[in-house]
mmCIF file of C-alpha atoms in Angstrom:
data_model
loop_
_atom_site.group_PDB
_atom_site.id
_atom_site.type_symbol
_atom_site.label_atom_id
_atom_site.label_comp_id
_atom_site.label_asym_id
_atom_site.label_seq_id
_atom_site.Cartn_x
_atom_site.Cartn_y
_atom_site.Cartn_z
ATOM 1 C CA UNK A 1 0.080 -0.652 -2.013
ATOM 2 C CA UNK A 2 2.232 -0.671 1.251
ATOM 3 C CA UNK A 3 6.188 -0.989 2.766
ATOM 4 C CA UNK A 4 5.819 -4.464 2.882
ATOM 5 C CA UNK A 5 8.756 -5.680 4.817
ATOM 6 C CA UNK A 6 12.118 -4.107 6.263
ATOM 7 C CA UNK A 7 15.173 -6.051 5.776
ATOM 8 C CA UNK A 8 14.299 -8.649 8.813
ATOM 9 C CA UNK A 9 11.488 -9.792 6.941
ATOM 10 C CA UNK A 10 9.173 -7.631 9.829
ATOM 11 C CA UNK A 11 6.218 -6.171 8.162
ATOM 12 C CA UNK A 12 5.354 -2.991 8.257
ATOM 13 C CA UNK A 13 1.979 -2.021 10.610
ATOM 14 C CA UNK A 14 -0.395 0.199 8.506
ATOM 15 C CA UNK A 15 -4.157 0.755 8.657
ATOM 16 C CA UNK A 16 -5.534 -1.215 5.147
ATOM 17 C CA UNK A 17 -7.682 2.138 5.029
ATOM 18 C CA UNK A 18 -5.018 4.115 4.047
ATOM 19 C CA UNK A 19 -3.121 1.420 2.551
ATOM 20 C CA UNK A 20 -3.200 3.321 -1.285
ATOM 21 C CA UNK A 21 -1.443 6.335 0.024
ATOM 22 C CA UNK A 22 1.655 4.152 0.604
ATOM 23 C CA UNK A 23 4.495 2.714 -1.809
ATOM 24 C CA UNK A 24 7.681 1.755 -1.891
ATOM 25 C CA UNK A 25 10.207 2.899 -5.058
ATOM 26 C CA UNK A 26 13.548 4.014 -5.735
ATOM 27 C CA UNK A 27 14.716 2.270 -1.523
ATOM 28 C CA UNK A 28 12.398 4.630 -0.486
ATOM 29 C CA UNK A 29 9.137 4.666 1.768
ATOM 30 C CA UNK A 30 6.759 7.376 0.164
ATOM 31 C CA UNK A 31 3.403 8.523 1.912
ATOM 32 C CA UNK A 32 0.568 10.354 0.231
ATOM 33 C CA UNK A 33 -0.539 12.990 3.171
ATOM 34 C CA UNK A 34 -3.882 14.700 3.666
ATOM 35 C CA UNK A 35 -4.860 17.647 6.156
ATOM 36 C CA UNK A 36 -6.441 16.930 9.281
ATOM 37 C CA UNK A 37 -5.363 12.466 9.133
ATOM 38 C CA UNK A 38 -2.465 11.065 10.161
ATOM 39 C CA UNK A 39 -0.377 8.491 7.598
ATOM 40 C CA UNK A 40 1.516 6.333 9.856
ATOM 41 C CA UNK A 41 3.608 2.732 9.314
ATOM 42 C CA UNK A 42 4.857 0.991 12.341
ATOM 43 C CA UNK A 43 6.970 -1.043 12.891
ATOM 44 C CA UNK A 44 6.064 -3.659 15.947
ATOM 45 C CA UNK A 45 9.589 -3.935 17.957
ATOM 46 C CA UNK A 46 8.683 -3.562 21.485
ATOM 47 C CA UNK A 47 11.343 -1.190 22.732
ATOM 48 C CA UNK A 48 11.695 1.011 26.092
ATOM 49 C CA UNK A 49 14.288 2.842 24.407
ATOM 50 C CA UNK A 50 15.286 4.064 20.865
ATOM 51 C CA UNK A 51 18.043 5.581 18.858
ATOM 52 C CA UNK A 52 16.194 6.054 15.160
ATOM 53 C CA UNK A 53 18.032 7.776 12.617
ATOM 54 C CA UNK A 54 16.347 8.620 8.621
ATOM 55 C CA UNK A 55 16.275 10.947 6.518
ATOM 56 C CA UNK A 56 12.846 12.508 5.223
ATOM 57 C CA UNK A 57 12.328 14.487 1.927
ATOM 58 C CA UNK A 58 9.039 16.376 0.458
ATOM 59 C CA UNK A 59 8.868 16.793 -3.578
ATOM 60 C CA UNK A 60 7.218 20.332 -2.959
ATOM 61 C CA UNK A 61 7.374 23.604 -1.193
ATOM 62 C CA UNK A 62 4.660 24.173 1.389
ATOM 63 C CA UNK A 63 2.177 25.917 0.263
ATOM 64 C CA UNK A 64 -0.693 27.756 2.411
ATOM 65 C CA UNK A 65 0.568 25.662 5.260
ATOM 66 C CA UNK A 66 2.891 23.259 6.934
ATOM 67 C CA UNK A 67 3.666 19.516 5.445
ATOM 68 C CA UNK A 68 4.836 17.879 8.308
ATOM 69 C CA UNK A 69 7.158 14.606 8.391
ATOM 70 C CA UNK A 70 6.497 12.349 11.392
ATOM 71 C CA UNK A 71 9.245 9.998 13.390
ATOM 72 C CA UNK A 72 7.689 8.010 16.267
ATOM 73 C CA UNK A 73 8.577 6.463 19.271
ATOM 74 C CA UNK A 74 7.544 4.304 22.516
ATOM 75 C CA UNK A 75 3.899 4.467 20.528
ATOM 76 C CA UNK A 76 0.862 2.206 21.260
ATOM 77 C CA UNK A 77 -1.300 4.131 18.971
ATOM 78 C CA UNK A 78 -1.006 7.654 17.269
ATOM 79 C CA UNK A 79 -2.581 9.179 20.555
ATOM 80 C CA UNK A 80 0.065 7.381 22.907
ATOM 81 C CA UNK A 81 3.537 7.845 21.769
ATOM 82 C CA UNK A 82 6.843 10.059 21.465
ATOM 83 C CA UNK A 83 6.445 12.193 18.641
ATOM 84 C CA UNK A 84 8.695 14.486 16.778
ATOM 85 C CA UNK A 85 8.079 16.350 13.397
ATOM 86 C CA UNK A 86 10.003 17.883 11.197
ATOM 87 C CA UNK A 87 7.562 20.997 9.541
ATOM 88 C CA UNK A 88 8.331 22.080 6.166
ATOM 89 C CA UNK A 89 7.313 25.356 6.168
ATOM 90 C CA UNK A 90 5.914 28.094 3.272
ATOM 91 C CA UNK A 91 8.752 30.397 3.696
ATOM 92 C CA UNK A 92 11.053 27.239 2.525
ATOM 93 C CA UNK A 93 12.320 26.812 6.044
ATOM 94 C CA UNK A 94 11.968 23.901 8.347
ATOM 95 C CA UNK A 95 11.351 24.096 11.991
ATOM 96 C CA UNK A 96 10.981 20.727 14.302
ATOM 97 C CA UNK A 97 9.075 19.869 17.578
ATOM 98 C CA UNK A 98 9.081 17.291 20.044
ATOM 99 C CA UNK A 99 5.627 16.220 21.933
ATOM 100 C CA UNK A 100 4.591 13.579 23.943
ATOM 101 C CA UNK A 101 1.297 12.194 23.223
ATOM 102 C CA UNK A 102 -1.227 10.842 25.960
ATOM 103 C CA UNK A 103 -4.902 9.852 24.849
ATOM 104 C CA UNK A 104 -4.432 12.337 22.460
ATOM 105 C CA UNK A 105 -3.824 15.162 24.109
ATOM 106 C CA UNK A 106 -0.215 16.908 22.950
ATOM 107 C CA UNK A 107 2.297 18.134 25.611
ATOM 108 C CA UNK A 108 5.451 20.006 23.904
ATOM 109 C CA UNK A 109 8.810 19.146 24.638
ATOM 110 C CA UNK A 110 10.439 21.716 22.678
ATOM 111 C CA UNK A 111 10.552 23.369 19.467
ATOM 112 C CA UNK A 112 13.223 24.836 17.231
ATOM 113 C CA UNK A 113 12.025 27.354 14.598
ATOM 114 C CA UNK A 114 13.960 27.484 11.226
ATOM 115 C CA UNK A 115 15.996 25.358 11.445
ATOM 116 C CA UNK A 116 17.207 25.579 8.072
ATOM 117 C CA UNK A 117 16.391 25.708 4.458
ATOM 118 C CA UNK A 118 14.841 22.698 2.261
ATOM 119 C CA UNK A 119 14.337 22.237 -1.401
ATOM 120 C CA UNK A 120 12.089 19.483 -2.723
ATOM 121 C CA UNK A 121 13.808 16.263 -2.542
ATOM 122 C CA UNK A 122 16.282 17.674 -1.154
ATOM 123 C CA UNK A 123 16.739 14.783 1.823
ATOM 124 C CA UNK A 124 17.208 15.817 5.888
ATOM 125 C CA UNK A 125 18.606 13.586 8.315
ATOM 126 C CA UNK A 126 17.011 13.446 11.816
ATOM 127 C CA UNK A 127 17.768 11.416 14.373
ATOM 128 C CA UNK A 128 15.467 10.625 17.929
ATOM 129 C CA UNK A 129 16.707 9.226 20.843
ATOM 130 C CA UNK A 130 14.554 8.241 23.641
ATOM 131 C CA UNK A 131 15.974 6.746 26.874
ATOM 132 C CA UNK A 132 13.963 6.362 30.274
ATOM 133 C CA UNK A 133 12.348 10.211 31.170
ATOM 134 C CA UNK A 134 14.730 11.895 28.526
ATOM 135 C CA UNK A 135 13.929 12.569 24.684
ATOM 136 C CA UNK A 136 15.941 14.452 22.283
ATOM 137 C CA UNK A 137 16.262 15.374 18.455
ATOM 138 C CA UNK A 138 18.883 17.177 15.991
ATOM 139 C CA UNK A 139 18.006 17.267 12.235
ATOM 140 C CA UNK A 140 21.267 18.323 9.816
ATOM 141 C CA UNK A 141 21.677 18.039 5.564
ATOM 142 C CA UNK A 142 22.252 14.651 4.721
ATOM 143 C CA UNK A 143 26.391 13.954 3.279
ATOM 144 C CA UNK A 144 27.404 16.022 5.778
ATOM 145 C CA UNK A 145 28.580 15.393 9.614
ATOM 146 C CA UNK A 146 26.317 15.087 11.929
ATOM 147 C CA UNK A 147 26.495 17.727 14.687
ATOM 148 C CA UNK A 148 27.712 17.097 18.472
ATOM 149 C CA UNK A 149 24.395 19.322 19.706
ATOM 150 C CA UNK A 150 21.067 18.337 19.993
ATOM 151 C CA UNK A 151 18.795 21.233 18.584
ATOM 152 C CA UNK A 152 15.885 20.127 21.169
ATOM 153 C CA UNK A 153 15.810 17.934 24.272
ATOM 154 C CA UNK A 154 13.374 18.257 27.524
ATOM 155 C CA UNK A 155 11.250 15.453 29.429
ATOM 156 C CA UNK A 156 8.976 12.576 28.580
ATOM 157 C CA UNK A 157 6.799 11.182 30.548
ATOM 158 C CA UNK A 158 5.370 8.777 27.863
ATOM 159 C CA UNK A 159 6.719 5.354 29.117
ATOM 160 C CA UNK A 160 7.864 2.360 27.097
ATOM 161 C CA UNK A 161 7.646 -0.013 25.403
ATOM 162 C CA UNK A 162 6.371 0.711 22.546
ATOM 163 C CA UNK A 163 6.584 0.650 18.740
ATOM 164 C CA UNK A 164 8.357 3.192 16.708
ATOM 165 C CA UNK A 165 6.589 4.696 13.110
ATOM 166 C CA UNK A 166 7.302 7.209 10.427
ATOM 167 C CA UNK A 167 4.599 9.434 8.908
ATOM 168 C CA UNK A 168 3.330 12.346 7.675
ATOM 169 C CA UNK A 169 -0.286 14.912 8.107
ATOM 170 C CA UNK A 170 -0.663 18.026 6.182
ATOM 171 C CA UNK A 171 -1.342 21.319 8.568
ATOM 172 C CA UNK A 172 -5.366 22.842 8.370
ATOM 173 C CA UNK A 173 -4.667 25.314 5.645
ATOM 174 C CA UNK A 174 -2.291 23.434 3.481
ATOM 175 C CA UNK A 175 -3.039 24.111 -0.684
ATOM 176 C CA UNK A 176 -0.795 21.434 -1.613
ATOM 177 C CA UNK A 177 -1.427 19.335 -4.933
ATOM 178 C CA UNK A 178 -0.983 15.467 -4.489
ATOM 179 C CA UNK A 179 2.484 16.314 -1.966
ATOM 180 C CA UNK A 180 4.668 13.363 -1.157
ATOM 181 C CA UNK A 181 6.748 13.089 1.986
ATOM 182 C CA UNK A 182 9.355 10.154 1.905
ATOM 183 C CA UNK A 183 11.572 8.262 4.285
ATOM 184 C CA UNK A 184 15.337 6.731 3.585
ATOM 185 C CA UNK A 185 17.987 5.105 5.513
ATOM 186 C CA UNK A 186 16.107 3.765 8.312
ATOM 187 C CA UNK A 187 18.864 2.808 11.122
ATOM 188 C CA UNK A 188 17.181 1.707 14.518
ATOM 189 C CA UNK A 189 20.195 0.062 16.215
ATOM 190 C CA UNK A 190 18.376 -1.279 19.169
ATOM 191 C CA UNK A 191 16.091 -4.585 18.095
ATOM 192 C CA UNK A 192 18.581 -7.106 17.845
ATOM 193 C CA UNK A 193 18.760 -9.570 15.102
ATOM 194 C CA UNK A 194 20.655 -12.400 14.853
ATOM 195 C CA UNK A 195 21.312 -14.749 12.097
ATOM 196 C CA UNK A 196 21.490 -18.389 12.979
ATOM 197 C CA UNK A 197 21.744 -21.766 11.966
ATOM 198 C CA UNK A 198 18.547 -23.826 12.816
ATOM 199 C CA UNK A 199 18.404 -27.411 13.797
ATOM 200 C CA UNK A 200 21.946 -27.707 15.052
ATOM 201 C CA UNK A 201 20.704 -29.757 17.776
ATOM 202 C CA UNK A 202 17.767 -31.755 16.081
ATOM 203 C CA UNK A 203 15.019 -29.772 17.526
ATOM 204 C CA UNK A 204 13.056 -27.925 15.054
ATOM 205 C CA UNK A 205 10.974 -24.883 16.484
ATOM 206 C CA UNK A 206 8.562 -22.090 14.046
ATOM 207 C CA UNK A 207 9.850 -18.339 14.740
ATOM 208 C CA UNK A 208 8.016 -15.588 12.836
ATOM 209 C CA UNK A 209 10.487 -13.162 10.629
ATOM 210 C CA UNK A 210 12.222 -10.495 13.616
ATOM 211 C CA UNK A 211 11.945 -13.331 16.069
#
């Protein structure tokens, strides 16, 4: 199993190891998590900056600890990227955070506890923007407006380009049976895509889907 493609016809980058705990139904991206490993598809768009908005969804309360949703940015590899998480929490609350990632090592950009309530499959909206040393992230219930404020903001020092991914780990501690996190909506306004007519001038040139 996998994502396959988005609508460009650009594949989706996910380690084959892991390949099984991902599947598409239903228009939306669904990720088997475990504790302790991250579950991450990329998607390979080079970009210094980035605008992503999605929605993300569990089909269970937390239970013993945290499921945590994943939206990536600027990211060369799980330890070298912008990374943001929404945590669905035991007490059926969800907080978010915002960390850059160097070699691994996490340095928080902020962190808003509770931000609101969840029910399973009930689906949130986040959006994370990214642009030169400044990162920011607001989450709010989907079908309804989004809100002026951003809920946290600070400093990254994570440069670009880089890819951006969705994903999912389950905190040490978490009693979860089989959970499922999944991802809908996708907007990421900055690759551009064109569509165009080939050949117009009788020279005929490959380009790989997204090119």
């Amino acid at each position: 199993m996998s994502w396959g493609t988005n609508r460009a016809g650009v594949p989706w980058l996910i380690d084959p190891s892991y390949e099984d705990d991902f599947e598409v139904s239903l228009a939306r991206g669904r990720i088997r998590p475990t504790v302790g490993e991250f579950r991450m598809a990329y998607l390979p768009y080079s970009l210094p900056f980035a605008d992503l908005t999605v929605n993300v969804q569990v089909d269970q309360v937390a239970t013993g600890e945290r499921i945590n949703a994943i939206v990536a940015v600027r990211s060369v590899s799980e330890d070298n990227e912008v990374q943001a998480r929404v945590e669905f929490r035991t007490d059926e609350t969800y907080s978010i955070s915002l960390y850059d990632v160097v070699s691994g090592s996490y340095t928080a950009i902020g962190f808003r506890s509770s931000i609101a309530a969840y029910a399973p499959s009930d689906p949130v909206m986040v959006r994370l923007q990214v642009s030169n040393g400044n990162a920011r992230l607001k989450t709010w219930e989907v079908a309804t407006p989004e809100p002026d404020h951003w809920q946290v903001s600070g400093t990254t020092h994570v440069p670009g380009p880089g890819r951006i991914g969705l994903g999912s780990i389950l905190s040490s501690g978490n009693t979860n049976t089989d959970p499922e996190v999944s991802f809908g909506a996708l907007q990421v306004p900055n690759p551009q895509q064109l569509r165009v007519t080939r050949s117009v001038n009788r020279v005929v040139k490959p380009h790989a889907a997204g090119t």
